[in-house]
Coordinates of C-alpha atoms in Angstrom, one line a residue:
X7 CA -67.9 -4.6 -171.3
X8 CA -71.5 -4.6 -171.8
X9 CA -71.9 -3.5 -175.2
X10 CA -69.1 -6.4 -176.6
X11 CA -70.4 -9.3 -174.3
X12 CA -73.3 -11.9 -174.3
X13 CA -73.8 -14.1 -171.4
X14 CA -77.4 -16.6 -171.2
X15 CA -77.6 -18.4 -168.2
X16 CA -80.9 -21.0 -167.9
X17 CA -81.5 -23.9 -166.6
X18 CA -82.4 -27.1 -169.2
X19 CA -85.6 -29.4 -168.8
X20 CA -83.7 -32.7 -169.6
X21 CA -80.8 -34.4 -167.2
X22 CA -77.3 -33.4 -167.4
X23 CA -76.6 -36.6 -169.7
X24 CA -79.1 -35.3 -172.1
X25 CA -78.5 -31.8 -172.2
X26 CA -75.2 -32.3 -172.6
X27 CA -75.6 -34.6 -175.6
X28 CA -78.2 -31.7 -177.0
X29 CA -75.5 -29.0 -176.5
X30 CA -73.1 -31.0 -178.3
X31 CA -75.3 -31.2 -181.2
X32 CA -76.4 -28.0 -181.5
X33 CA -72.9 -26.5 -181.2
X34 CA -72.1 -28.5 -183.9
X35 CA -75.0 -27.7 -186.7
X36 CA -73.8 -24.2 -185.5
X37 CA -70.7 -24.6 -186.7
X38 CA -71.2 -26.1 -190.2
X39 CA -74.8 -24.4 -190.9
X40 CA -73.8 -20.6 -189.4
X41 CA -70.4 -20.2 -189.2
X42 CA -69.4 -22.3 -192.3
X43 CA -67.1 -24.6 -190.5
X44 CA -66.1 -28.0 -190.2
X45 CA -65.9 -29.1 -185.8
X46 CA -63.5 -31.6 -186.8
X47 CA -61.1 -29.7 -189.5
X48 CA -61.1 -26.4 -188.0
X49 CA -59.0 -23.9 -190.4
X50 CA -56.0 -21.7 -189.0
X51 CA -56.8 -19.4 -185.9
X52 CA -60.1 -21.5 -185.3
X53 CA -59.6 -23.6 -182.2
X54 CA -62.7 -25.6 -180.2
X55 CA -61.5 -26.9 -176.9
X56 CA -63.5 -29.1 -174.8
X57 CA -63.1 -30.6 -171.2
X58 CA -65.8 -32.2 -168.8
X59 CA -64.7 -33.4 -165.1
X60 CA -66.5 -33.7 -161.5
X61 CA -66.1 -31.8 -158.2
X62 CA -67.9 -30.8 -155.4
X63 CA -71.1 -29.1 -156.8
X64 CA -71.4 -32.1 -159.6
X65 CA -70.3 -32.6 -163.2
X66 CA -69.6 -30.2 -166.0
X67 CA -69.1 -30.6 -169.8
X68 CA -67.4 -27.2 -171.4
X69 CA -66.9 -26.0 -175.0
X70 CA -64.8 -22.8 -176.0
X71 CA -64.5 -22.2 -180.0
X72 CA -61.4 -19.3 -180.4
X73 CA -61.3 -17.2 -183.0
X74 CA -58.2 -15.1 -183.7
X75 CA -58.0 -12.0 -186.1
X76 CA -56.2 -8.8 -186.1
X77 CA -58.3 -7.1 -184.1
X78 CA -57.8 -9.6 -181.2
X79 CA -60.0 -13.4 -180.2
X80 CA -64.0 -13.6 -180.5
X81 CA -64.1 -16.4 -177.4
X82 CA -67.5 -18.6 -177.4
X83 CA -68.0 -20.3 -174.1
X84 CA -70.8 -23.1 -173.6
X85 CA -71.3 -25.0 -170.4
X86 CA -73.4 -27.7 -169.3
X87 CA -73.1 -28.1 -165.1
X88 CA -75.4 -30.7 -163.3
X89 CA -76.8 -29.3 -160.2
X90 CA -78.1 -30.8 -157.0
X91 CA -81.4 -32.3 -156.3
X92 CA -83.9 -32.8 -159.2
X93 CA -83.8 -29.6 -160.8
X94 CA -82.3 -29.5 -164.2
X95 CA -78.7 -28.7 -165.2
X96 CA -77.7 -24.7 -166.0
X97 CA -76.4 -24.5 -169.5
X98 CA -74.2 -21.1 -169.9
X99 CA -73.6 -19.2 -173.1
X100 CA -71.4 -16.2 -173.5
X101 CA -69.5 -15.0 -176.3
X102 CA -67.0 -12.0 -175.8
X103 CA -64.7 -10.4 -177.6
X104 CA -60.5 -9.7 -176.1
X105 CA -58.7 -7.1 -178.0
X106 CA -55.5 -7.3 -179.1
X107 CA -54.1 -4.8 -177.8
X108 CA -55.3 -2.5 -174.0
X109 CA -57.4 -0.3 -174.2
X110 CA -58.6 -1.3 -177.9
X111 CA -62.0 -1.4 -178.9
X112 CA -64.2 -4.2 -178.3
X113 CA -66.3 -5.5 -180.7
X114 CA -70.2 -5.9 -180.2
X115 CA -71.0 -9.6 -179.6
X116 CA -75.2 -10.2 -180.6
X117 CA -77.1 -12.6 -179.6
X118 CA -75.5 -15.5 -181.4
X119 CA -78.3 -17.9 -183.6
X120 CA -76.7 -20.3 -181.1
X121 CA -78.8 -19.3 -178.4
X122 CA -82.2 -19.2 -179.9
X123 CA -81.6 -23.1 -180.7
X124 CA -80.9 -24.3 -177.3
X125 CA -83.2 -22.5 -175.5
X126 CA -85.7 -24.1 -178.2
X127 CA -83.7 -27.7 -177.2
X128 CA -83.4 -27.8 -173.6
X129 CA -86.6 -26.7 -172.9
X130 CA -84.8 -23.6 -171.1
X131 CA -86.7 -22.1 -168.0
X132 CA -85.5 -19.4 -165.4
X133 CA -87.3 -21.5 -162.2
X134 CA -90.6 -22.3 -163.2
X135 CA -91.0 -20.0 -166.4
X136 CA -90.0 -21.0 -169.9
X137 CA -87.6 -18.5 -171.4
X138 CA -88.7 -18.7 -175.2
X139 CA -86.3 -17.6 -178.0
X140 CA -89.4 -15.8 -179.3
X141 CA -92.0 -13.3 -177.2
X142 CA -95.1 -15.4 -176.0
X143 CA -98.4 -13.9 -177.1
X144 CA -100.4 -13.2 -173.6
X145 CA -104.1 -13.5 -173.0
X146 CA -106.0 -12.3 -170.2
X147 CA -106.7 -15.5 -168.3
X148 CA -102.7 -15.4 -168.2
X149 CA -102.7 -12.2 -165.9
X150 CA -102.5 -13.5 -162.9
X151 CA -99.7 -15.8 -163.7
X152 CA -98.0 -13.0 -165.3
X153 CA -98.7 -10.9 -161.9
X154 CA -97.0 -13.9 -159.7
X155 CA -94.2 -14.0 -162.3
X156 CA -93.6 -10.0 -162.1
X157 CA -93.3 -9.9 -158.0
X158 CA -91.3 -13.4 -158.0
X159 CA -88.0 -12.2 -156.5
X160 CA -86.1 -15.1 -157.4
X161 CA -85.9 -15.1 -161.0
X162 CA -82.9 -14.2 -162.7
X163 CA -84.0 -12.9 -165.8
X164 CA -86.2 -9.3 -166.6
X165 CA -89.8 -9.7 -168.0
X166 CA -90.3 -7.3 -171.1
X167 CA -94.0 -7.1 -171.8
X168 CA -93.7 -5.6 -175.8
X169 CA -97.3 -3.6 -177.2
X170 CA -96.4 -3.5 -180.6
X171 CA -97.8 -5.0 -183.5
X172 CA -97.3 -8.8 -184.1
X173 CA -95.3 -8.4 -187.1
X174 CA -92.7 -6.0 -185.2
X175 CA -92.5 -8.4 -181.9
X176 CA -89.9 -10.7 -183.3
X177 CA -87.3 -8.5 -185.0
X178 CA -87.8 -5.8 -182.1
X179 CA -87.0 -9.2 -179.5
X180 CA -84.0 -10.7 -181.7
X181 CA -81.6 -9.5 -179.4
X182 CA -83.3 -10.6 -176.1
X183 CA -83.1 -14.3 -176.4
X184 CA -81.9 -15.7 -173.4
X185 CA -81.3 -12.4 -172.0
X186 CA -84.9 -12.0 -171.2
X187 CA -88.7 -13.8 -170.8
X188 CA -90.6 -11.9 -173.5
X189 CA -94.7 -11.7 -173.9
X190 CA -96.8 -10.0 -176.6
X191 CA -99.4 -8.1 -175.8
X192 CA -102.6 -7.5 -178.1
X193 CA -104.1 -3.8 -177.4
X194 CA -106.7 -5.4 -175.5
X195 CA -104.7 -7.5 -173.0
X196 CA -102.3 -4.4 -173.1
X197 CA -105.1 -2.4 -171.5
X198 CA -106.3 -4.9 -169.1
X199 CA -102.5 -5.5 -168.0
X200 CA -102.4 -1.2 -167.5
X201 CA -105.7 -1.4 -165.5
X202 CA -103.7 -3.8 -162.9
X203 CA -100.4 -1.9 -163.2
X204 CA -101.1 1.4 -162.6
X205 CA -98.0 2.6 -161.7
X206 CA -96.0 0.1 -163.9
X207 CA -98.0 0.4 -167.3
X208 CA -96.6 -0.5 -170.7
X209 CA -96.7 2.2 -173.4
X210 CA -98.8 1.7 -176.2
X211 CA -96.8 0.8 -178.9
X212 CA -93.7 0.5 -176.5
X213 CA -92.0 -1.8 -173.9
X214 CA -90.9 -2.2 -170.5
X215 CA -88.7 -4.2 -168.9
X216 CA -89.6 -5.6 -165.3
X217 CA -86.7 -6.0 -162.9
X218 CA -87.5 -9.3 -160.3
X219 CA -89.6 -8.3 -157.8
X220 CA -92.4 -6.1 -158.9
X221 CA -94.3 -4.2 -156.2
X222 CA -97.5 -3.4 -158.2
X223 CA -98.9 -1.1 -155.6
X224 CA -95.8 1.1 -154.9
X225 CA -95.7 4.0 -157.2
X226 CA -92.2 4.6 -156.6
X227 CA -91.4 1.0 -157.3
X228 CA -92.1 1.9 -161.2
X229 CA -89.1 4.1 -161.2
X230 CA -87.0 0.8 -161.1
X231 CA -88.9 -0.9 -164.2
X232 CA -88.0 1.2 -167.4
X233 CA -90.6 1.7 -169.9
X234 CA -90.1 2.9 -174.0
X235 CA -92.4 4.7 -175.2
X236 CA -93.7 4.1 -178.9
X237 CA -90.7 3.5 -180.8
X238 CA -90.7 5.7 -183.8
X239 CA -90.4 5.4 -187.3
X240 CA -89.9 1.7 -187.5
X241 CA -88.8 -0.2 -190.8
X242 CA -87.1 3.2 -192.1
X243 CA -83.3 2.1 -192.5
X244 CA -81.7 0.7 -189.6
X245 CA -84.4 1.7 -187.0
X246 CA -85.8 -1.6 -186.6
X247 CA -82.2 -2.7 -185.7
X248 CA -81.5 0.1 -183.5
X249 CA -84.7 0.1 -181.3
X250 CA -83.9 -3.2 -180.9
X251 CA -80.6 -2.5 -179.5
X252 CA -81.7 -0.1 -177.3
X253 CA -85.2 -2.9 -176.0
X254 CA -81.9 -5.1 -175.0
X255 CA -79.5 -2.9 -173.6
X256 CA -80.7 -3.7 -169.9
X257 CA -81.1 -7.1 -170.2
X258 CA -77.7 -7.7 -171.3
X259 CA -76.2 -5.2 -168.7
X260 CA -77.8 -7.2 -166.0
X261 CA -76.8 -11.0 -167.5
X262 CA -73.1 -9.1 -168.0
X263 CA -72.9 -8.1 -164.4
X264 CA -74.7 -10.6 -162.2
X265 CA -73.3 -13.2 -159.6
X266 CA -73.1 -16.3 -161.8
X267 CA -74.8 -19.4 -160.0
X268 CA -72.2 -21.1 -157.1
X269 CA -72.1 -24.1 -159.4
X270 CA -71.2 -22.1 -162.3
X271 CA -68.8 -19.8 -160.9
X272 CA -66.2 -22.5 -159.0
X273 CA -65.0 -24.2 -163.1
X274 CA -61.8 -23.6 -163.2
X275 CA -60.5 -22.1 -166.3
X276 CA -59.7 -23.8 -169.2
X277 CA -56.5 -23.8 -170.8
X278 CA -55.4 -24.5 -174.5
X279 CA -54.3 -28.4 -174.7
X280 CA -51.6 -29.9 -177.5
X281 CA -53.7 -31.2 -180.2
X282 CA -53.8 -35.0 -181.7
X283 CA -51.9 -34.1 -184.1
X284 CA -48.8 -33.2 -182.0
X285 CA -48.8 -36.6 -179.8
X286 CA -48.6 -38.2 -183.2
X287 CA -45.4 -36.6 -184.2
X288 CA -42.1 -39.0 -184.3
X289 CA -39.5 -36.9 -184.8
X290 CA -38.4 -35.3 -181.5
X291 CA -38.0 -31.8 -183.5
X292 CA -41.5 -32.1 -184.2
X293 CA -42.5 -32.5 -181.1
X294 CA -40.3 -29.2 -179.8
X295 CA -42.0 -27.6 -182.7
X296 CA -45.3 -28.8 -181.6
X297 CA -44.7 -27.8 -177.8
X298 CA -43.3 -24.3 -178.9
X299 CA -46.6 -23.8 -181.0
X300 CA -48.4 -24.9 -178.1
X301 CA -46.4 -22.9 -175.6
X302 CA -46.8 -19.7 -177.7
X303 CA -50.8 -20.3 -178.0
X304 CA -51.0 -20.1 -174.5
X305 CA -48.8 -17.1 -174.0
X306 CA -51.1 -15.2 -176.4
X307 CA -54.1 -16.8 -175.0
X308 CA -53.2 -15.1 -171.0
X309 CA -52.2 -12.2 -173.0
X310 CA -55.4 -11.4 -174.6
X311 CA -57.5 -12.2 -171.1
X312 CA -55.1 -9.8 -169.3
X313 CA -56.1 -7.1 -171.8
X314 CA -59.5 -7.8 -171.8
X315 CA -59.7 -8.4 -167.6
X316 CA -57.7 -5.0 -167.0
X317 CA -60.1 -3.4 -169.0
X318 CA -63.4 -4.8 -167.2
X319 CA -61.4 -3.6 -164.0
X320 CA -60.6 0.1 -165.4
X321 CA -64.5 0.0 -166.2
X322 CA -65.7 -0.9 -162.5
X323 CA -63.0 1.5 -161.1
X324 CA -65.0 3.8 -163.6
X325 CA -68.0 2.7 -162.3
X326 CA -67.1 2.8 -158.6
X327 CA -65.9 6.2 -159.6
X328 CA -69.2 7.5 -161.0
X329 CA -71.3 6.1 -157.9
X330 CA -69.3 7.7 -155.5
X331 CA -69.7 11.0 -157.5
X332 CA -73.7 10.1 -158.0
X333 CA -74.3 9.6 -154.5
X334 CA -72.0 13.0 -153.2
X335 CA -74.8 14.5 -156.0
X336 CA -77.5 12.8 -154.5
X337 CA -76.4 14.3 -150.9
X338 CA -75.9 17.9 -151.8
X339 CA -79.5 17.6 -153.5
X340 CA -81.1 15.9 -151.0
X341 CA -80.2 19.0 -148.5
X342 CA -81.8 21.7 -151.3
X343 CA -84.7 19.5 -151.2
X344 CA -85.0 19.5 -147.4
X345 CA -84.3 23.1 -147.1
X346 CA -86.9 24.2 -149.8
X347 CA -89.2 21.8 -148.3
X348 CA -88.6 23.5 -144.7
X349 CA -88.7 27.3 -146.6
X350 CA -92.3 25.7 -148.2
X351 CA -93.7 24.6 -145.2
X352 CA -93.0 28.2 -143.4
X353 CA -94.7 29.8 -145.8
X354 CA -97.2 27.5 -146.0
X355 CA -98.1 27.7 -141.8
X356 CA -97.8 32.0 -142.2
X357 CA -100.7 31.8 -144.6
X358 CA -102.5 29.1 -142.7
X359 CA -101.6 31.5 -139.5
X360 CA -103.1 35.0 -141.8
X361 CA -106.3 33.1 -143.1
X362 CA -107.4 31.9 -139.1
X363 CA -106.8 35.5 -138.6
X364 CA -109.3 36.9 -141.4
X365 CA -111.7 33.9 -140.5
X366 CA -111.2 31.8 -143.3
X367 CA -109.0 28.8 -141.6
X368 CA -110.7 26.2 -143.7
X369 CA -109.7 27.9 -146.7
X370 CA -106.3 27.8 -146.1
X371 CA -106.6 23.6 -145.3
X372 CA -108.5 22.7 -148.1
X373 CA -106.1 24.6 -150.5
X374 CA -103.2 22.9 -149.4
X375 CA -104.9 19.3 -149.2
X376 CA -106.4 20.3 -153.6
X377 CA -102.4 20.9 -153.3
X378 CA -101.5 17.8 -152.1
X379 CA -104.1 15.9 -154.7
X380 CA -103.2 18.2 -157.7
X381 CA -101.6 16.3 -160.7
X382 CA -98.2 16.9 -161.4
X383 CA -98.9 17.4 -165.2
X384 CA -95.4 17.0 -166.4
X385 CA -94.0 14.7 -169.4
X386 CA -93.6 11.0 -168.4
X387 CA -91.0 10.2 -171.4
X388 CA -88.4 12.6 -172.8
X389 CA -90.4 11.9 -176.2
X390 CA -93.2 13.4 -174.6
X391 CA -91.0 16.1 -173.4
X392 CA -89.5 17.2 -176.9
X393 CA -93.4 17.2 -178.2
X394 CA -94.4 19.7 -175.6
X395 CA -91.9 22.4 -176.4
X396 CA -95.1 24.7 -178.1
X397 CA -95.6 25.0 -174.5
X398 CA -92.0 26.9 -173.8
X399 CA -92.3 29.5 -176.7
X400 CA -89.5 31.0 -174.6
X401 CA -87.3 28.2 -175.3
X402 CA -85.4 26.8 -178.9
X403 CA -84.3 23.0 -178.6
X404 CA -81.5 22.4 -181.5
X405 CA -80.1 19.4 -180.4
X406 CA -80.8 15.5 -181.5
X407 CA -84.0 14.2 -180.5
X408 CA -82.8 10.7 -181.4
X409 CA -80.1 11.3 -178.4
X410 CA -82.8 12.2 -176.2
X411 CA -85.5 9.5 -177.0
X412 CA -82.7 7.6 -175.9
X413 CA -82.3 8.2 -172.5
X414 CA -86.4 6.9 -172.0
X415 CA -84.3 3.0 -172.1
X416 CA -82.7 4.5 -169.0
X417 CA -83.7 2.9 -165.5
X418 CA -84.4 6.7 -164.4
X419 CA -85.7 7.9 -168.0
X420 CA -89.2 8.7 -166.3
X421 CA -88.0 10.3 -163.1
X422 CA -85.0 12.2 -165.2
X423 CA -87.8 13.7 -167.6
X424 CA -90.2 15.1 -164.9
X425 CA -86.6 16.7 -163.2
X426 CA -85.8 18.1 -167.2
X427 CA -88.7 19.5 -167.0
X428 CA -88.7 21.3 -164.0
X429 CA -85.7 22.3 -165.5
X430 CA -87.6 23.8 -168.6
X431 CA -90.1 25.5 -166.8
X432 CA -87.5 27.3 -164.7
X433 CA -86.1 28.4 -167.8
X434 CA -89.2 29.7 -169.4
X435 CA -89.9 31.6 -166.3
X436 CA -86.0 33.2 -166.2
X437 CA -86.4 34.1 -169.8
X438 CA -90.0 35.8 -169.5
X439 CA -88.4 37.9 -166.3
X440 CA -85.4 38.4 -168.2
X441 CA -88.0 39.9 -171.0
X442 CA -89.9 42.0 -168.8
X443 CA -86.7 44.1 -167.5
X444 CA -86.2 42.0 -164.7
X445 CA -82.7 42.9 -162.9
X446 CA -81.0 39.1 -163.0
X447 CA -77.0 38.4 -164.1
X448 CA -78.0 34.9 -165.3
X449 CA -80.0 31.4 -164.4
X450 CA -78.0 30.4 -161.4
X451 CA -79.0 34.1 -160.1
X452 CA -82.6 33.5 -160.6
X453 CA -82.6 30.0 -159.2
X454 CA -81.0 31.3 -155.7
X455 CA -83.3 34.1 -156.1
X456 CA -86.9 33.0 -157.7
X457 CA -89.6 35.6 -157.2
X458 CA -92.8 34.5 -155.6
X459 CA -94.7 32.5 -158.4
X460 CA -91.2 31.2 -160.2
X461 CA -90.2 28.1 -161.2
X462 CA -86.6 27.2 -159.2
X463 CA -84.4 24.8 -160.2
X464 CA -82.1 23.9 -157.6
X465 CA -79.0 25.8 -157.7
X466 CA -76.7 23.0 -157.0
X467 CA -77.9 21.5 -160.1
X468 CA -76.5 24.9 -162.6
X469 CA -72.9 24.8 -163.8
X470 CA -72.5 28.3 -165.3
X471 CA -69.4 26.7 -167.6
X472 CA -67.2 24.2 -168.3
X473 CA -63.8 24.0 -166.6
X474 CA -60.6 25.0 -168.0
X475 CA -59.5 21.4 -168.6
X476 CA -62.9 20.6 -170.6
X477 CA -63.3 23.7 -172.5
X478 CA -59.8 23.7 -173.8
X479 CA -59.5 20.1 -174.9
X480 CA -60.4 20.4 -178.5
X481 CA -62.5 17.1 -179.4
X482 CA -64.5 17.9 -175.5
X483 CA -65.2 21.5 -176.5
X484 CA -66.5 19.9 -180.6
X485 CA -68.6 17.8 -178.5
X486 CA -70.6 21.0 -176.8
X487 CA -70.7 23.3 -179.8
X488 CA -74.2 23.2 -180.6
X489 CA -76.1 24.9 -183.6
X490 CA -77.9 28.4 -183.3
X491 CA -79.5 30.5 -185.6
X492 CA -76.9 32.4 -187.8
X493 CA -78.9 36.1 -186.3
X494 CA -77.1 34.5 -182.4
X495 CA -73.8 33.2 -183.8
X496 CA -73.3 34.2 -187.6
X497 CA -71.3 30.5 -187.5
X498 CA -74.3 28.5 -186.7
X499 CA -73.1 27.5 -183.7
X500 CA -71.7 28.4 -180.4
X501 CA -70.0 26.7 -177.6
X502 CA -72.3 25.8 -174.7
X503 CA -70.4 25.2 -171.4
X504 CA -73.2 26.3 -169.2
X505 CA -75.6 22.8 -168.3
X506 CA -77.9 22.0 -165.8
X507 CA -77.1 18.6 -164.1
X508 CA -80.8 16.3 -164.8
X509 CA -79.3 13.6 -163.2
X510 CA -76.9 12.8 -160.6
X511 CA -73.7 10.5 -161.4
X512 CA -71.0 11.2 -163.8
X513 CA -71.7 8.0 -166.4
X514 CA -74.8 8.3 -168.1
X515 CA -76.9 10.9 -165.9
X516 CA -78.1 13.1 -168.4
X517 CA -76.8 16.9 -169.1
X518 CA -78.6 19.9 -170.6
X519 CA -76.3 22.1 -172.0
X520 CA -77.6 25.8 -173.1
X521 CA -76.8 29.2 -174.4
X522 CA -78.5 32.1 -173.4
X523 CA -79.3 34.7 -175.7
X524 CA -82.1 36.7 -173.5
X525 CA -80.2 39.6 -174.1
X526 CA -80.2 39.1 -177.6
X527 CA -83.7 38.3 -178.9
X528 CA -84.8 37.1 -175.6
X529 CA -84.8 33.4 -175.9
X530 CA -82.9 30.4 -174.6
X531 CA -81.0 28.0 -177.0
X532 CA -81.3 24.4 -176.0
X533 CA -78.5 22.5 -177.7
X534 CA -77.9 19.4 -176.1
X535 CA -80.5 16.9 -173.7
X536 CA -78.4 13.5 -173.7
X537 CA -76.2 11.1 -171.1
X538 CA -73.0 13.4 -169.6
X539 CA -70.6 14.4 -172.8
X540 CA -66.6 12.9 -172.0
X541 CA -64.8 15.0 -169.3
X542 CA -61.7 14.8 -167.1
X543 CA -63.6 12.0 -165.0
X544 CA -65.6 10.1 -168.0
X545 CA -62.7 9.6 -170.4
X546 CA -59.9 8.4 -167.6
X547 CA -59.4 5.1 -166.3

C-alpha cells in the first residue's frame, strides 16, 4: 500500500472559488501536456468524473480520471473542500493503483507532475509554512524559524533538511513534493544548524527527515527523526533515482497512513455516472445498451476497490500482526536488560564494597562516574558500520552493502546499528575464545555464559536456526544461502539459518544471519545484515 500510493494533502492560499477554478485548470494542461489526452474526448478505458455539492463541513469540488488496463485501474483523485473560518480550502491529491485481480501486484504510483504544479498554484502551505515543490535554500538568519517549525506539533507534513550539493537537491527531492517541506542547506548553514541540533544533526552530504514535534534537547528524541548518511555514488545509473526513493519512503508512508482532515474524510464516495452521450440516445435499445454499459462499469469499478481495500486490510492485519510480535520482543528484552543491569550493578557495589576495604573508596566512585561519561564509540549508520569491519579481523561480511545502507532510511537505523554492533563485538570476542581453545558449543553458549571482559549479546536475541517450515520451503531457504569462500563450502555458499534478531518486530526489523566456521579457519561468515527475510509470519495474510 505504501509503495503503489500517493496522497498530498495542503491547504491553498486563495478561497475555495479560486482554488477550485485553479485546480480545474491545472488538471486539465495535465491532461493534454503530460498524459497526451484530450479532458473532453477521452479515448476507451479513460474516464474523468467530476461532482461538487455542500454539507455540513462546507462545499467540495471532486475530480477522479480512471484508467483501465490489464493489470487493473490507475485511479487519480483531486479534491478541492472549503473549510471553516478564514483559513484556506485543503486541496487533496492521490493517485493509486487497484489490481485486477487479489492479491496482484500494485504498481508504484510517483509523485505525479500534477502535484508540483498546484502546489506552485495555490500557494500550498501546511499551517503557516509554504510547502514548495522544490527544497528552499536556508540561511542562517532563518534558524530560528526553522527551530519553531521543527518542534511545531501541529503540522502535518515531515521537514527534510538535504546537505547535498545544489545541483543534487532537486532530483534527490523529486519525489517529495507535497509529501514533504524541503530546505537546502549550504555546508555552512549545515554546520550552524548541527551546532543547535546536537542530538538531531544532518549528515554531511545526507538527509534527515523531522517528524512534527522536535525536542531539540532530548537525545532520545533523535531516535524518532531518521537521518541518511552521504548517499553514495550518485549519478552512476539509477542511483540518483534510487536514493531518491529511499529520501521519500517516509514521507509517503506517513501521507499514506494518516487521519485525513474531518472535512476531507466525511465525501462520500463517488460513483461512475451515465455519460452525455447516453441521455442523448432515442432508441430505447440504446438506451438498455447504454444502462448495461453503465451497469457493468460500475460492477467492475466495486470490484477493483474490493480487491484493492481487502488488500490494505490483509496489510494492517499484517501490520497489527508484526506489532504485537515487536512488542512481545520488546518485553522479553526488556527483562534481559533489567536483569543484566541488576547482575551489573552487584558487581559493581562488590567492588565498590573491596576497594573501601583496601582504602581506596574514591577510586572505585570515580571509575564508575569516567564509566558513566565514557563515549559509547560505536557506528551511528550501518554505512559507518560496514567501514569499520578492519576493526573485526575475526569477522568476514559477504552480504550486500547496498541492503544494508538501506536500513539507515529506517526510523530506528541509528539505534539498530549501535545494537548490530554490539552484536559484532560479541562475535569477535566468541571467535577470539573459540581461537584460543576456549571450551564453548556455539554463540548462544557464550552469550549465556560470557567470561569476565566479553562482549554479551543478549541471548534472547540468538536463533541457532531456522525452523522446519522456513528451512524446507525452497525459495525461503534461496533467500538465506549466502556466499562463502570455496576453502568453507567448495559451492560458494552455504545455508545460514542461525541470525541474531537486531531489531524487534517481524516486518522490517533487521536480521543478521551467519555461519560459523571457528572450527574451520576460525572466523565468522557474515552473509546477510538487512530487514527480516519472508517466513511463515511475513509472507501470510
Amino acid at each position: 500500500m505504501d509503495a503503489s500510493n500517493y496522497r498530498m494533502v495542503v491547504t491553498s492560499g486563495y478561497d475555495y472559488v479560486s482554488t477550485g477554478s485553479i485546480a480545474d485548470g491545472q488538471l486539465r494542461r495535465w491532461l493534454r501536456d503530460v498524459e497526451k489526452l484530450d479532458p473532453d474526448d477521452l479515448p476507451p478505458g479513460v474516464r474523468l468524473d467530476t461532482d461538487s455539492a455542500a454539507d455540513l463541513h462546507g462545499a467540495y469540488t471532486r475530480w477522479r480520471l480512471r484508467e483501465s488496463g490489464p493489470d487493473g485501474i490507475r485511479q487519480l483523485t483531486l479534491v478541492v473542500r472549503a473549510r471553516s473560518g478564514d483559513t484556506g480550502p485543503w486541496v487533496r491529491l492521490e493517485v493509486e493503483h487497484l489490481p485486477a485481480v487479489a492479491g496482484g501486484q500494485p504498481a508504484r504510483s510517483g509523485a505525479p507532475e500534477l502535484a508540483a504544479a498546484l502546489l506552485t498554484e495555490v500557494r500550498a502551505t501546511d499551517g503557516p509554512v509554504a510547502v514548495t515543490a522544490r527544497p528552499v535554500v536556508l540561511s542562517e538568519a532563518d534558524l530560528p524559524r526553522l527551530l519553531d517549525e521543527l518542534r511545531d506539533r501541529r503540522r502535518r507534513l515531515p521537514v527534510v533538511l538535504l546537505a547535498v550539493p545544489p545541483a543534487l537537491a532537486e532530483p534527490l527531492a523529486g519525489e517529495l513534493a507535497g509529501l514533504a517541506v524541503g530546505y537546502l542547506l549550504n555546508p555552512e548553514v549545515a554546520a550552524a544548524v548541527n551546532q543547535v541540533l546536537v542530538n538531531h544533526r544532518v549528515p554531511p552530504g545526507g538527509a534527515r527527515c523531522y517528524l512534527p514535534g522536535v525536542e531539540p534537547e532530548q537525545a532520545v528524541d533523535g531516535f524518532r527523526h531518521p537521518a541518511i548518511p552521504a548517499f553514495p555514488r550518485l549519478g552512476q545509473g539509477d542511483e540518483l533515482a534510487r536514493a531518491a526513493r529511499l529520501l521519500a519512503r517516509l514521507p509517503r508512508r506517513l501521507a499514506v497512513r494518516a487521519p485525513l482532515p474531518a472535512e476531507l474524510a466525511a465525501l462520500p464516495a463517488l460513483r461512475t455516472r451515465p455519460s452525455t452521450a447516453a441521455d442523448a440516445c432515442r432508441s430505447e435499445l440504446e438506451h438498455l445498451r447504454a444502462d448495461n454499459a453503465v451497469l457493468n462499469a460500475l460492477l467492475d469499478e466495486a470490484a477493483h476497490e474490493e480487491t484493492a481495500r481487502l488488500r490494505e486490510i490483509g496489510e494492517l492485519r499484517q501490520e497489527l500482526r508484526e506489532k504485537e510480535e515487536h512488542a512481545a520482543d520488546l518485553s522479553t528484552e526488556l527483562a534481559e536488560r533489567a536483569d543484566e543491569l541488576r547482575h551489573a550493578e552487584a558487581r559493581l557495589r562488590e567492588v565498590q564494597r573491596y576497594l573501601i576495604d583496601l582504602g581506596e573508596a574514591g577510586a572505585g566512585y570515580r571509575a564508575a562516574y569516567r564509566a558513566q561519561r565514557a563515549p559509547h564509540g560505536g557506528p551511528v549508520s550501518f554505512e559507518e558500520l560496514l567501514d569499520r569491519f578492519a576493526e573485526l579481523p575475526e569477522l568476514r561480511f559477504t552480504g550486500s552493502r547496498r541492503v544494508t545502507v538501506q536500513l539507515d532510511a529506517q526510523a530506528l537505523g541509528a539505534d539498530w546499528a549501535a545494537t548490530a554492533w554490539d552484536a559484532l563485538l560479541a562475535l569477535r570476542d566468541y571467535a577470539r575464545a573459540k581461537r584460543d581453545g576456549g571450551h564453548l558449543r556455539d554463540f548462544l553458549h557464550w552469550c549465556r555464559e560470557t567470561p569476565p571482559g566479553g562482549h554479551r549479546f543478549p541471548p534472547g536475541k540468538v536463533v541457532r536456526d531456522e525452523s522446519p517450515q522456513t528451512s524446507g520451503r525452497k525459495a525461503w531457504r534461496l533467500q538465506r544461502t549466502f556466499p562463502v569462500p570455496e576453502s568453507v563450502d567448495p559451492s560458494g555458499a552455504v545455508f545460514m539459518g542461525a541470525h541474531l534478531r537486531i531489531g524487534a518486530g517481524n516486518a522490517k526489523a533487521p536480521r543478521l544471519h551467519f555461519h560459523d566456521a571457528t572450527g574451520h579457519g576460525g572466523l565468522v561468515y557474515l552473509g546477510y545484515l538487512g530487514p527480516h527475510l519472508n517466513n511463515t509470519l511475513s509472507s501470510s495474510i
